[in-house]
Amino acid sequence: MSDHEYTPTSKAGKWFNDRLPLLTLANHLTDYPTPKNLNYWWTFGGILTFCLITQIVTGLTLAMHYIAHADMAFESVEHIMRDVNYGWLIRYIHANGASMFFLAVYIHIFRSLFYGSYKAPREIIWIIGIIIYLLMMAAAFMGYVLPWGQMSFWGATVITNLFSAIPLVGEGIVTWLWGGYSVDNPTLTRFFTLHYLIPFLILGLVVLHIWALHVPGNNNPVGIDVKKPSKDTVPFHPYIVIKDTFALLMFMIVFAFFVFYTPNILGHADNYIEADPLVTPAHIVPEWYLLPFYAILRSVPDKLLGVIAMLSAILILAALPWLDTSKIRSAVFRPLYKQFYWILVADVLILGYVGAMPAEGLYLLVARVATAYYFLHFLVILPVLGLKEKTLPIPLSITEPILGGTANLATAKNKESSIK
Amino acid sequence: MKNFLRILSLIIVFLATPLSSHAAEKVEYLKTDWSFKGLFGKFDRGALQRGYQVYTEVCASCHSMKYLSYRNLSEKGGPEFTEQQAKAIAASFDVTDGPNSDGEMFTRPGKLSDKFVMPYENVKAAQAANGGAYPPDMSVLVKARGGGVDYIYSLLQGYEDPPAGITLDEGVHYNKYMYGNKIKMSNPLSDGLVEYSDGTNATVEQMSKDVTTFLMWTAEPHLETRHQMGFKAILYLIILTILVYFSMKRIWSRVETEV
């Protein structure tokens, strides 16, 4: 950014910009040179920003009508659904928005895995991203507790009880988290407070995430360093802005379909039963986006080790830039990695599926194998693959394969067929 | 772009399938045509009014409906009784109000703004009167059961004699759609139990359908608005997407890269 010289044309603008260089920032954001070969998997950063803002705006509105009290929370949600003007719309956007947020973040993460966006010099962007993801999970979990339905209550009980696995101090920590000897009103009020706080922490981290991105610039499908600005880049505005808008609109169509036509399909029916500490639901399942980790937790017979496995499954991602020893970023030029990548995707989907099923018989066996493979992928396959794999030759620039090079076959073929 | 869409739709299908299959228990539910399903789904006004009659004459003796007010009965998108009718319905219930200036509680006829009168003072009283089982509040019952309307509709018609080898305790009934097949509620419906004012023949099947439709409305009072708004919103988004697509093509035609 330091090499960016910008002088506002108007006198007032110059006066202001000398004191607070907001106009320089705006100019940087519009001119920001972006690789021109970014595909649609790169539009999810913008989509995620939209998701965050939507959650904050609808959440603020809901908070004006919601009552964080064990005796009134459920009723206040029904009040929102029935009597608040368009309360049903705001709540359904917020509830489904959480699912859409996770759908987008998973695509965003797996895009990064495919194209090696986490590798040098982008490790800090990646690690900030993992912290955002962790905070998202915390916010979503606490948000699910707020309606104070059966799944809220028992989900909160199960998850907070995980801390009791910590030796010696575990029980004390759980009592401290609950604010009493069971999940009750003090738990609800503190969860509400934290659920309100976390999105703003995420917002701050998103600013850092984007700032860190703007230092090296975007990775791209070819995965090579791009000279900027050059023939390989386009200015962010209008090229990327219009493309992100188009992708966002398509995403909004899917989003709207859930909100207006199947608003409850991603939730659990039991959460429309008011919380009852005396009645345990037949199956306690978390929301879909937490299911893979839930499966990992349950696949380990020991409680403490299960918790450790679950946490490691997330934290291992933070070490990814160093676990992946390959110097080549994009999977396009890593034929073996590409196959292992898709196996990992299948593995995580399988974990999600068995996470929704009862932990017994075949399901448990599958969960154990899938859990083992998950760790195998990151701890063994990736480090070894980087050293052993025979990679394809990478092009020197983004324009090269398009203008007749052979390396990026897919792009070259596309181009050919469109010329004919 | 093609790959992108293919993978995206796969993910969405994958997301939706296991979640909806939760709901499907082993038994096949009875199926019927629900007028409120689909993109333009609306409630059958007659069914809602008849359903209210079944609820109030049969279910309401045990099941509360605590999130509804009498005013809701005349609101748009619901049974749409006239305001006079809703007022008359409200007035037919005795509501405890107070304390008055003497500090006494008193009884008065219901008003539109009153919540539906509860059959029991509290949960304990309801349990005591029903052999220990609490008849669940019906306001959001349809959304609180995995099978939704199909489950409720089937349950009401699922009473039969227990198969050989199954013995039932006193006050427990056999229902093939109930979770575990044992239910404390005795068979609530029988042919001709209520007399419909519009002359519809009150078969068990008819009453089940009507009251289930009514319960869908009590759980989702804004369903019709939601469907109407949804269609407009999605149509608007599709048109906007097409326009933005062409703008994008135009803008990107300045560089020799495909979008």
XYZ file of C-alpha atoms in Angstrom:
679
model
C 0.000 0.000 0.000
C 2.904 2.311 0.695
C 3.773 2.542 -3.003
C 0.330 3.930 -3.674
C 0.380 7.640 -4.421
C -2.939 9.392 -4.552
C -3.852 13.057 -4.443
C -7.506 14.117 -4.284
C -8.421 16.607 -6.991
C -10.540 18.936 -4.859
C -9.002 21.284 -2.323
C -11.329 20.153 0.445
C -10.590 16.546 -0.369
C -6.862 17.186 -0.163
C -7.267 19.019 3.150
C -9.211 16.108 4.617
C -6.999 13.429 3.133
C -3.855 14.992 4.575
C -5.400 14.656 8.032
C -7.127 11.273 7.603
C -6.259 9.412 4.397
C -9.687 7.819 3.950
C -9.751 8.859 0.298
C -6.428 7.135 -0.269
C -7.950 4.014 1.249
C -11.027 4.266 -0.978
C -8.783 4.740 -3.983
C -6.688 1.758 -2.992
C -9.809 -0.386 -2.697
C -11.132 0.568 -6.122
C -7.790 0.279 -7.922
C -6.626 -2.814 -6.038
C -5.052 -4.984 -8.747
C -6.735 -8.400 -8.784
C -5.679 -11.430 -10.837
C -8.004 -11.548 -13.808
C -8.326 -15.326 -13.831
C -10.164 -15.604 -10.484
C -13.025 -18.075 -10.851
C -16.377 -18.124 -9.062
C -14.976 -19.905 -6.021
C -13.276 -16.571 -5.288
C -16.580 -14.730 -4.942
C -17.318 -16.215 -1.541
C -15.237 -13.632 0.319
C -17.711 -10.964 -0.732
C -20.625 -13.294 -0.038
C -19.332 -13.902 3.483
C -19.107 -10.174 4.132
C -22.727 -9.920 3.059
C -23.644 -12.798 5.403
C -21.938 -11.131 8.358
C -23.654 -7.795 7.769
C -27.025 -9.527 7.311
C -26.599 -11.411 10.572
C -25.640 -8.237 12.439
C -28.523 -6.174 11.072
C -31.210 -8.840 11.581
C -29.672 -9.741 14.940
C -29.857 -6.173 16.207
C -33.517 -6.015 15.206
C -34.299 -9.316 16.902
C -32.509 -8.179 20.067
C -34.961 -5.276 20.324
C -37.814 -7.760 20.789
C -36.158 -10.778 22.346
C -36.157 -11.307 26.126
C -33.167 -13.186 27.529
C -34.895 -14.916 30.417
C -35.460 -18.639 30.918
C -39.192 -18.099 31.539
C -39.780 -15.646 28.708
C -37.292 -16.392 25.916
C -39.419 -18.979 24.126
C -42.508 -16.809 24.387
C -40.662 -13.726 23.166
C -39.541 -15.651 20.064
C -43.169 -16.571 19.386
C -44.050 -12.919 19.923
C -41.502 -12.022 17.233
C -42.945 -14.667 14.896
C -46.550 -13.568 15.367
C -46.907 -9.957 16.455
C -43.769 -8.049 15.481
C -44.146 -6.542 11.994
C -42.285 -8.882 9.638
C -40.725 -10.463 12.708
C -41.082 -13.882 11.080
C -39.076 -12.638 8.105
C -36.297 -11.165 10.219
C -36.031 -14.278 12.381
C -36.078 -16.676 9.447
C -33.388 -14.633 7.681
C -31.291 -14.708 10.847
C -31.776 -18.430 11.503
C -31.238 -19.523 7.901
C -28.575 -16.847 7.531
C -26.441 -18.758 10.017
C -26.652 -21.849 7.809
C -25.932 -19.826 4.667
C -22.955 -18.232 6.442
C -21.503 -21.658 7.176
C -22.266 -22.967 3.697
C -20.304 -20.025 2.298
C -17.456 -20.334 4.792
C -17.004 -24.026 4.029
C -16.799 -23.299 0.309
C -14.353 -20.466 1.080
C -12.159 -22.764 3.203
C -12.198 -25.619 0.705
C -11.363 -23.209 -2.111
C -8.329 -22.192 -0.103
C -7.388 -25.846 0.378
C -7.668 -26.583 -3.340
C -5.667 -23.627 -4.589
C -3.175 -23.530 -1.719
C -4.139 -20.012 -0.711
C -2.882 -20.647 2.833
C 0.749 -20.968 1.727
C 3.464 -18.338 2.000
C 3.115 -15.395 1.963
C -0.539 -15.704 3.034
C -0.233 -17.640 6.341
C -1.510 -14.778 8.483
C -4.634 -14.337 6.336
C -5.284 -18.048 6.791
C -4.762 -18.056 10.561
C -7.005 -15.026 11.050
C -9.555 -16.905 8.956
C -9.368 -19.922 11.267
C -9.922 -17.667 14.289
C -12.946 -16.146 12.547
C -14.255 -19.650 11.857
C -13.845 -20.616 15.529
C -15.681 -17.476 16.632
C -18.426 -18.209 14.108
C -18.945 -21.622 15.641
C -19.120 -20.118 19.124
C -21.585 -17.453 17.980
C -23.764 -19.968 16.142
C -23.832 -22.362 19.078
C -24.822 -19.633 21.530
C -27.380 -18.243 19.115
C -29.018 -21.648 18.868
C -29.424 -21.645 22.657
C -31.320 -18.348 22.758
C -34.822 -19.532 21.662
C -34.689 -21.797 24.721
C -36.251 -24.785 23.022
C -35.464 -28.383 23.889
C -32.511 -28.616 21.497
C -31.208 -25.252 22.753
C -31.225 -26.435 26.325
C -29.846 -29.918 25.776
C -27.332 -28.796 23.172
C -26.040 -26.257 25.683
C -25.911 -28.960 28.348
C -23.940 -31.371 26.159
C -21.458 -28.809 24.844
C -20.759 -27.084 28.160
C -20.359 -30.495 29.794
C -17.422 -31.153 27.455
C -15.365 -28.878 29.679
C -15.884 -31.257 32.578
C -13.488 -33.604 30.771
C -10.595 -31.343 31.798
C -8.818 -33.099 34.701
C -9.079 -31.592 38.217
C -10.640 -28.228 37.347
C -13.217 -29.441 34.793
C -16.225 -29.571 37.106
C -15.393 -26.150 38.517
C -15.133 -24.669 35.033
C -18.533 -26.066 34.058
C -20.174 -24.563 37.152
C -18.461 -21.286 36.335
C -19.712 -21.393 32.720
C -23.256 -22.177 33.782
C -23.340 -19.618 36.579
C -24.939 -22.305 38.725
C -25.292 -26.056 38.983
C -27.177 -26.605 35.753
C -27.940 -24.791 32.510
C -30.392 -22.127 33.627
C -31.207 -18.441 33.469
C -27.649 -17.214 34.253
C -26.378 -19.398 31.394
C -28.929 -17.903 29.025
C -28.141 -14.285 29.879
C -24.385 -14.747 29.497
C -24.839 -16.619 26.224
C -26.967 -13.749 24.963
C -24.297 -11.230 25.962
C -21.558 -13.218 24.229
C -23.710 -13.896 21.182
C -24.111 -10.130 20.876
C -20.396 -9.476 21.333
C -18.814 -12.084 19.048
C -20.106 -10.747 15.682
C -18.325 -7.458 16.341
C -15.111 -9.315 17.156
C -15.569 -11.157 13.863
C -16.114 -7.841 12.087
C -12.817 -6.538 13.470
C -11.017 -9.703 12.410
C -12.565 -9.479 8.947
C -10.959 -6.052 8.577
C -7.594 -7.590 9.526
C -8.263 -10.555 7.200
C -8.804 -8.192 4.259
C -5.913 -5.959 5.246
C -3.603 -8.958 5.372
C -4.963 -10.022 1.982
C -4.211 -6.665 0.420
C -0.511 -6.898 1.282
C 0.422 -9.825 -1.017
C -2.799 -9.611 -3.064
C -5.079 -12.460 -4.092
C -3.908 -15.933 -4.864
C -5.391 -17.242 -8.121
C -6.365 -20.545 -9.769
C -2.931 -20.935 -11.349
C -1.360 -20.289 -7.964
C 1.627 -18.302 -9.196
C 2.785 -14.880 -8.026
C 1.362 -12.138 -10.165
C 3.084 -8.906 -11.081
C 0.811 -6.046 -10.147
C -0.473 -4.075 -11.766
C 0.169 -5.814 -15.074
C -1.545 -7.566 -17.963
C -2.402 -10.293 -15.483
C -4.524 -8.086 -13.246
C -7.668 -6.031 -13.447
C -8.679 -3.204 -11.090
C -11.057 -4.360 -8.353
C -13.641 -1.882 -9.514
C -15.562 -2.467 -11.733
C -14.373 -5.951 -12.752
C -14.439 -7.813 -9.456
C -17.234 -5.729 -7.988
C -19.642 -6.682 -10.776
C -18.586 -10.323 -10.721
C -18.994 -10.543 -6.933
C -22.401 -8.889 -7.242
C -23.518 -11.441 -9.807
C -22.370 -14.335 -7.608
C -23.933 -12.759 -4.537
C -27.290 -12.474 -6.306
C -27.217 -16.156 -7.232
C -26.399 -16.957 -3.633
C -29.290 -14.761 -2.478
C -31.713 -16.733 -4.645
C -30.771 -19.934 -2.801
C -30.905 -18.050 0.497
C -34.366 -16.642 -0.309
C -35.641 -20.078 -1.239
C -34.761 -21.394 2.215
C -36.187 -18.346 4.002
C -39.500 -18.224 2.160
C -40.228 -21.833 1.314
C -38.460 -24.171 3.743
C -37.496 -21.946 6.669
C -37.401 -24.759 9.222
C -35.788 -27.573 7.264
C -32.289 -26.804 8.556
C -33.446 -26.634 12.177
C -34.632 -29.392 14.462
C -38.337 -29.857 15.265
C -37.563 -30.309 18.971
C -36.533 -26.681 19.202
C -40.180 -25.691 18.890
C -40.774 -27.449 22.221
C -40.027 -25.197 25.155
C -36.944 -26.205 27.169
C -37.714 -28.756 29.862
C -34.842 -29.783 32.174
C -36.751 -32.929 33.146
C -37.265 -34.354 29.645
C -34.265 -35.363 27.519
C -34.863 -35.512 23.729
C -34.408 -38.918 22.067
C -31.436 -37.697 19.985
C -29.434 -34.588 20.771
C -27.907 -33.342 17.531
C -26.152 -30.054 16.805
C -26.827 -27.916 13.751
C -25.607 -29.418 10.468
C -22.499 -27.260 10.227
C -21.073 -28.689 13.439
C -21.840 -32.324 12.613
C -18.383 -33.364 11.288
C -16.784 -32.261 14.547
C -19.553 -33.866 16.566
C -18.821 -37.133 14.749
C -15.120 -36.833 15.621
C -16.003 -36.141 19.262
C -18.206 -39.217 19.527
C -15.887 -41.540 17.638
C -13.365 -41.481 20.490
C -14.474 -43.697 23.401
C -12.771 -41.556 26.058
C -14.431 -38.217 26.867
C -11.264 -36.175 27.394
C -9.549 -37.645 24.345
C -12.723 -37.060 22.330
C -12.705 -33.379 23.243
C -9.007 -33.152 22.406
C -9.594 -34.858 19.052
C -12.425 -32.476 18.212
C -10.412 -29.371 19.092
C -7.341 -30.687 17.260
C -9.434 -31.274 14.160
C -10.006 -27.521 13.977
C -6.671 -26.291 15.314
C -4.726 -28.551 12.962
C -5.921 -26.260 10.187
C -3.942 -23.387 11.685
C -0.745 -25.434 11.215
C -1.631 -26.252 7.621
C 0.801 -23.771 5.977
C 3.650 -25.727 7.578
C 2.164 -29.207 7.264
C 1.826 -28.830 3.513
C 5.414 -29.025 2.323
C 4.710 -28.531 -1.371
C 6.022 -25.344 -2.944
C 3.320 -25.487 -5.615
C 0.121 -23.768 -4.513
C -2.596 -24.761 -6.924
C -3.938 -28.333 -7.046
C -4.217 -27.833 -10.816
C -0.511 -28.669 -11.043
C -0.525 -31.335 -8.332
C -2.197 -34.422 -9.832
C -1.889 -36.539 -6.688
C -2.863 -33.821 -4.245
C -5.940 -33.160 -6.341
C -7.148 -36.714 -5.743
C -6.412 -36.600 -2.030
C -8.211 -33.277 -1.878
C -11.447 -34.801 -3.169
C -11.054 -37.755 -0.830
C -10.810 -35.259 2.052
C -13.969 -33.492 0.863
C -15.789 -36.839 0.788
C -14.344 -37.713 4.185
C -15.697 -34.523 5.768
C -19.118 -35.028 4.149
C -19.203 -38.597 5.490
C -18.275 -37.320 8.948
C -21.138 -34.859 8.709
C -23.536 -37.616 7.752
C -22.578 -40.012 10.546
C -22.594 -37.078 12.966
C -26.350 -36.848 12.408
C -26.851 -40.568 13.000
C -26.848 -42.402 16.324
C -23.319 -43.325 17.442
C -23.657 -47.096 17.238
C -22.919 -50.081 15.016
C -21.826 -49.341 11.480
C -22.187 -45.568 11.908
C -19.682 -45.579 14.738
C -17.243 -47.691 12.751
C -17.505 -45.384 9.734
C -17.051 -42.357 12.010
C -13.871 -43.849 13.453
C -12.370 -44.654 10.069
C -13.280 -41.204 8.731
C -11.828 -39.500 11.815
C -8.591 -41.445 11.469
C -8.393 -40.525 7.799
C -8.997 -36.845 8.551
C -5.917 -36.700 10.747
C -3.960 -38.939 8.397
C -4.567 -36.465 5.586
C -3.114 -33.516 7.460
C -0.398 -35.212 9.510
C 0.981 -37.776 7.053
C -0.313 -37.405 3.508
C 0.255 -33.656 3.125
C 3.833 -33.506 4.473
C 4.918 -36.595 2.501
C 3.102 -35.630 -0.666
C 4.860 -32.269 -0.831
C 8.225 -34.017 -0.917
C 7.391 -36.964 -3.184
C 4.831 -35.675 -5.660
C 5.819 -35.101 -9.275
C 4.114 -31.835 -10.159
C 3.189 -30.508 -13.576
C 5.173 -27.589 -15.041
C 3.695 -24.279 -13.960
C 3.235 -21.361 -16.342
C 5.274 -18.193 -15.948
C 2.297 -15.886 -15.957
C -1.474 -16.012 -16.002
C -1.621 -14.842 -19.619
C 0.817 -17.467 -20.842
C -1.433 -20.557 -20.735
C -4.280 -18.611 -22.224
C -2.225 -17.308 -25.120
C -1.214 -20.743 -26.333
C 0.677 -22.284 -23.441
C -0.217 -25.820 -22.441
C 0.044 -25.873 -18.713
C -3.405 -24.777 -17.689
C -5.269 -27.136 -19.935
C -8.773 -26.353 -18.831
C -8.428 -22.627 -19.388
C -6.637 -23.128 -22.681
C -9.315 -25.481 -23.972
C -12.103 -23.161 -22.948
C -10.429 -20.351 -24.767
C -9.943 -22.447 -27.885
C -13.531 -23.578 -28.085
C -14.799 -20.045 -27.609
C -12.574 -18.793 -30.437
C -13.917 -21.425 -32.806
C -18.891 -21.775 -14.359
C -20.541 -25.074 -15.276
C -18.375 -27.045 -12.851
C -19.010 -24.458 -10.230
C -22.777 -24.755 -10.522
C -22.623 -28.537 -10.623
C -20.596 -28.773 -7.436
C -22.699 -26.139 -5.707
C -25.973 -27.894 -6.459
C -24.495 -31.205 -5.266
C -23.573 -29.599 -1.971
C -27.057 -28.173 -1.543
C -28.711 -31.494 -2.332
C -26.389 -33.207 0.108
C -27.255 -30.647 2.762
C -30.965 -30.982 2.371
C -31.292 -34.769 2.153
C -30.025 -36.072 5.511
C -31.834 -33.288 7.293
C -35.194 -33.993 5.808
C -34.734 -37.746 6.183
C -34.452 -37.262 9.960
C -38.102 -36.559 9.958
C -39.107 -39.674 8.090
C -39.494 -42.345 10.725
C -39.973 -45.939 9.775
C -43.754 -45.769 9.332
C -45.196 -44.231 6.185
C -47.492 -41.374 7.113
C -50.918 -41.025 5.535
C -50.800 -38.560 2.673
C -53.310 -35.967 1.665
C -53.272 -32.828 -0.489
C -52.397 -29.806 1.597
C -53.532 -26.571 -0.003
C -50.807 -24.615 1.804
C -47.876 -26.469 0.262
C -46.058 -25.231 -2.818
C -44.910 -21.884 -4.136
C -48.353 -20.305 -4.027
C -49.781 -22.425 -1.199
C -52.689 -20.862 0.647
C -54.903 -22.069 3.435
C -58.342 -23.427 2.629
C -60.476 -20.879 4.480
C -63.306 -23.374 5.038
C -60.913 -25.976 6.429
C -59.468 -23.403 8.842
C -62.913 -22.435 10.138
C -63.978 -26.074 10.492
C -60.596 -26.865 12.026
C -61.130 -24.163 14.619
C -64.481 -25.745 15.429
C -62.868 -29.168 15.931
C -60.120 -27.633 18.046
C -62.451 -25.683 20.266
C -65.059 -28.429 20.664
C -62.703 -31.390 20.994
C -59.006 -30.611 21.546
C -59.385 -27.496 23.670
C -60.790 -29.420 26.614
C -57.235 -30.635 27.292
C -54.822 -28.805 24.926
C -53.996 -25.144 25.472
C -53.155 -22.687 22.658
C -51.360 -20.077 24.692
C -49.713 -17.953 21.982
C -52.948 -17.189 20.134
C -55.415 -14.381 20.778
C -59.048 -14.246 19.688
C -58.175 -11.308 17.442
C -56.021 -13.665 15.348
C -59.182 -15.474 14.240
C -60.278 -12.498 12.157
C -56.842 -11.563 10.810
C -55.906 -11.863 7.168
C -54.354 -15.154 6.141
C -56.123 -17.052 8.930
C -59.647 -18.491 9.294
C -60.826 -14.931 8.526
C -63.927 -14.970 10.669
C -65.577 -11.556 10.525
C -64.729 -9.264 13.409
C -68.278 -9.739 14.732
C -67.863 -13.502 14.695
C -64.456 -13.276 16.406
C -65.917 -10.975 19.054
C -68.773 -13.418 19.639
C -66.313 -16.312 19.905
C -64.206 -14.371 22.417
C -67.287 -13.399 24.431
C -68.330 -17.029 24.745
C -65.327 -17.636 27.029
C -65.024 -16.523 30.630
C -61.778 -14.712 31.326
C -60.369 -14.076 34.771
C -59.255 -10.477 35.082
C -58.229 -8.180 37.863
C -57.467 -7.300 40.504
C -60.162 -4.599 40.540
C -60.100 -1.537 42.804
C -61.180 -3.734 45.722
C -58.257 -6.032 45.098
C -60.521 -8.856 43.936
C -60.133 -10.999 40.826
C -63.275 -11.173 38.728
C -64.634 -12.976 35.691
C -65.776 -11.228 32.530
C -66.588 -12.265 28.957
C -63.529 -12.517 26.685
C -62.398 -9.723 24.339
C -60.515 -9.840 21.030
C -57.261 -8.925 22.761
C -57.441 -11.874 25.189
C -55.257 -14.922 24.693
C -57.057 -18.232 24.162
C -58.396 -19.384 27.529
C -56.333 -22.254 28.939
C -58.091 -25.503 29.880
C -56.016 -25.894 33.051
C -54.585 -23.502 35.611
C -51.055 -24.825 35.147
C -48.989 -27.763 33.930
C -49.374 -29.678 37.191
C -53.160 -29.395 37.065
C -53.094 -30.590 33.442
C -50.949 -33.576 34.383
C -53.142 -34.447 37.351
C -56.222 -34.477 35.159
C -54.600 -36.622 32.452
C -52.978 -39.489 34.297
C -49.610 -37.756 34.581
C -49.222 -36.908 30.878
C -49.208 -33.230 29.954
C -51.303 -32.523 26.838
C -48.835 -30.346 24.886
C -49.678 -26.775 23.991
C -50.874 -26.752 20.391
C -49.707 -23.295 19.233
C -46.593 -24.562 17.429
C -47.246 -28.293 17.667
C -46.964 -28.907 13.919
C -43.465 -27.426 13.841
C -42.470 -29.278 16.997
C -42.969 -32.729 15.466
C -40.577 -34.253 12.942
C -43.295 -35.380 10.558
C -45.154 -32.056 10.716
C -48.692 -31.970 9.357
C -48.495 -35.484 7.907
C -47.623 -36.858 11.328
C -50.503 -35.094 13.124
C -52.937 -36.035 10.357
C -51.876 -39.686 10.541
C -51.799 -39.833 14.326
C -55.416 -38.723 14.556
C -56.373 -41.668 12.343
C -53.824 -44.116 13.701
C -55.736 -45.616 16.594
C -56.239 -49.356 16.360
C -56.317 -52.448 18.543
C -52.847 -53.427 19.733
C -51.289 -56.355 17.857
C -51.184 -59.657 19.702
C -48.460 -59.807 22.316
C -48.554 -56.138 23.243
C -50.221 -55.401 26.536
C -51.166 -51.859 27.377
C -51.339 -50.352 30.839
C -54.473 -48.723 32.146
C -55.058 -45.406 30.346
C -52.602 -46.141 27.522
C -53.736 -46.550 23.932
C -52.223 -48.044 20.824
C -51.466 -45.772 17.871
C -49.433 -46.996 14.949
C -47.963 -43.557 14.168
C -47.024 -42.580 17.726
C -43.356 -42.792 18.687
C -43.191 -46.165 20.500
C -46.836 -46.783 19.539
C -48.108 -45.987 23.051
C -50.121 -42.862 23.622
C -51.935 -41.553 26.686
C -54.502 -39.627 24.667
C -57.578 -41.722 23.942
C -58.916 -41.666 20.393
C -60.255 -38.101 20.226
C -62.299 -38.320 17.014
C -65.245 -40.380 15.858
C -67.503 -39.937 12.846
C -70.095 -37.218 13.390
C -68.460 -35.968 16.592
C -68.907 -32.337 15.606
C -71.668 -30.859 13.521
C -70.156 -28.615 10.837
C -72.225 -25.507 10.233
C -71.345 -25.533 6.511
C -72.850 -28.980 6.123
C -69.571 -30.813 5.482
C -69.794 -34.458 6.477
C -67.771 -34.793 9.703
C -65.868 -38.002 9.065
C -62.752 -38.745 11.100
C -60.662 -38.186 7.970
C -62.329 -34.830 7.276
C -61.968 -33.616 10.857
C -58.321 -34.736 10.969
C -57.565 -32.782 7.827
C -59.418 -29.686 9.002
C -57.905 -29.558 12.450
C -54.403 -30.231 11.093
C -54.820 -27.377 8.620
C -55.886 -25.202 11.539
C -52.792 -26.263 13.502
C -50.556 -25.414 10.559
C -51.999 -21.923 10.607
C -51.576 -21.509 14.372
C -47.927 -22.548 14.001
C -47.272 -20.355 10.950
C -49.845 -17.544 10.975
C -47.933 -15.615 8.309
C -47.501 -18.526 5.894
C -49.558 -16.954 3.110
C -47.695 -13.641 3.292
C -44.435 -15.583 3.328
C -45.295 -17.498 0.158
C -46.502 -14.404 -1.675
C -43.521 -12.327 -0.659
C -41.149 -15.187 -1.443
C -42.352 -15.480 -5.001
C -41.956 -11.749 -5.596
C -38.562 -11.619 -3.896
C -37.157 -14.532 -5.877
C -38.586 -13.270 -9.154
C -37.020 -9.866 -8.465
C -33.677 -11.478 -7.656
C -33.743 -13.564 -10.834
C -34.446 -10.531 -13.034
C -31.747 -8.528 -11.282
C -29.306 -11.426 -11.652
C -29.923 -11.573 -15.396
C -29.373 -7.832 -15.757
C -26.199 -7.950 -13.706
C -25.007 -10.932 -15.750
C -25.203 -8.946 -18.979
C -23.560 -5.909 -17.376
C -20.795 -8.172 -16.214
C -20.303 -9.661 -19.688
C -20.137 -6.185 -21.133
C -17.619 -4.922 -18.610
C -15.428 -8.006 -18.896
C -15.454 -7.852 -22.686
C -12.811 -5.136 -22.307
C -10.283 -7.737 -21.165
C -9.577 -10.924 -23.057
C -10.590 -13.206 -20.175
C -13.829 -15.078 -19.886
C -16.098 -14.645 -16.880
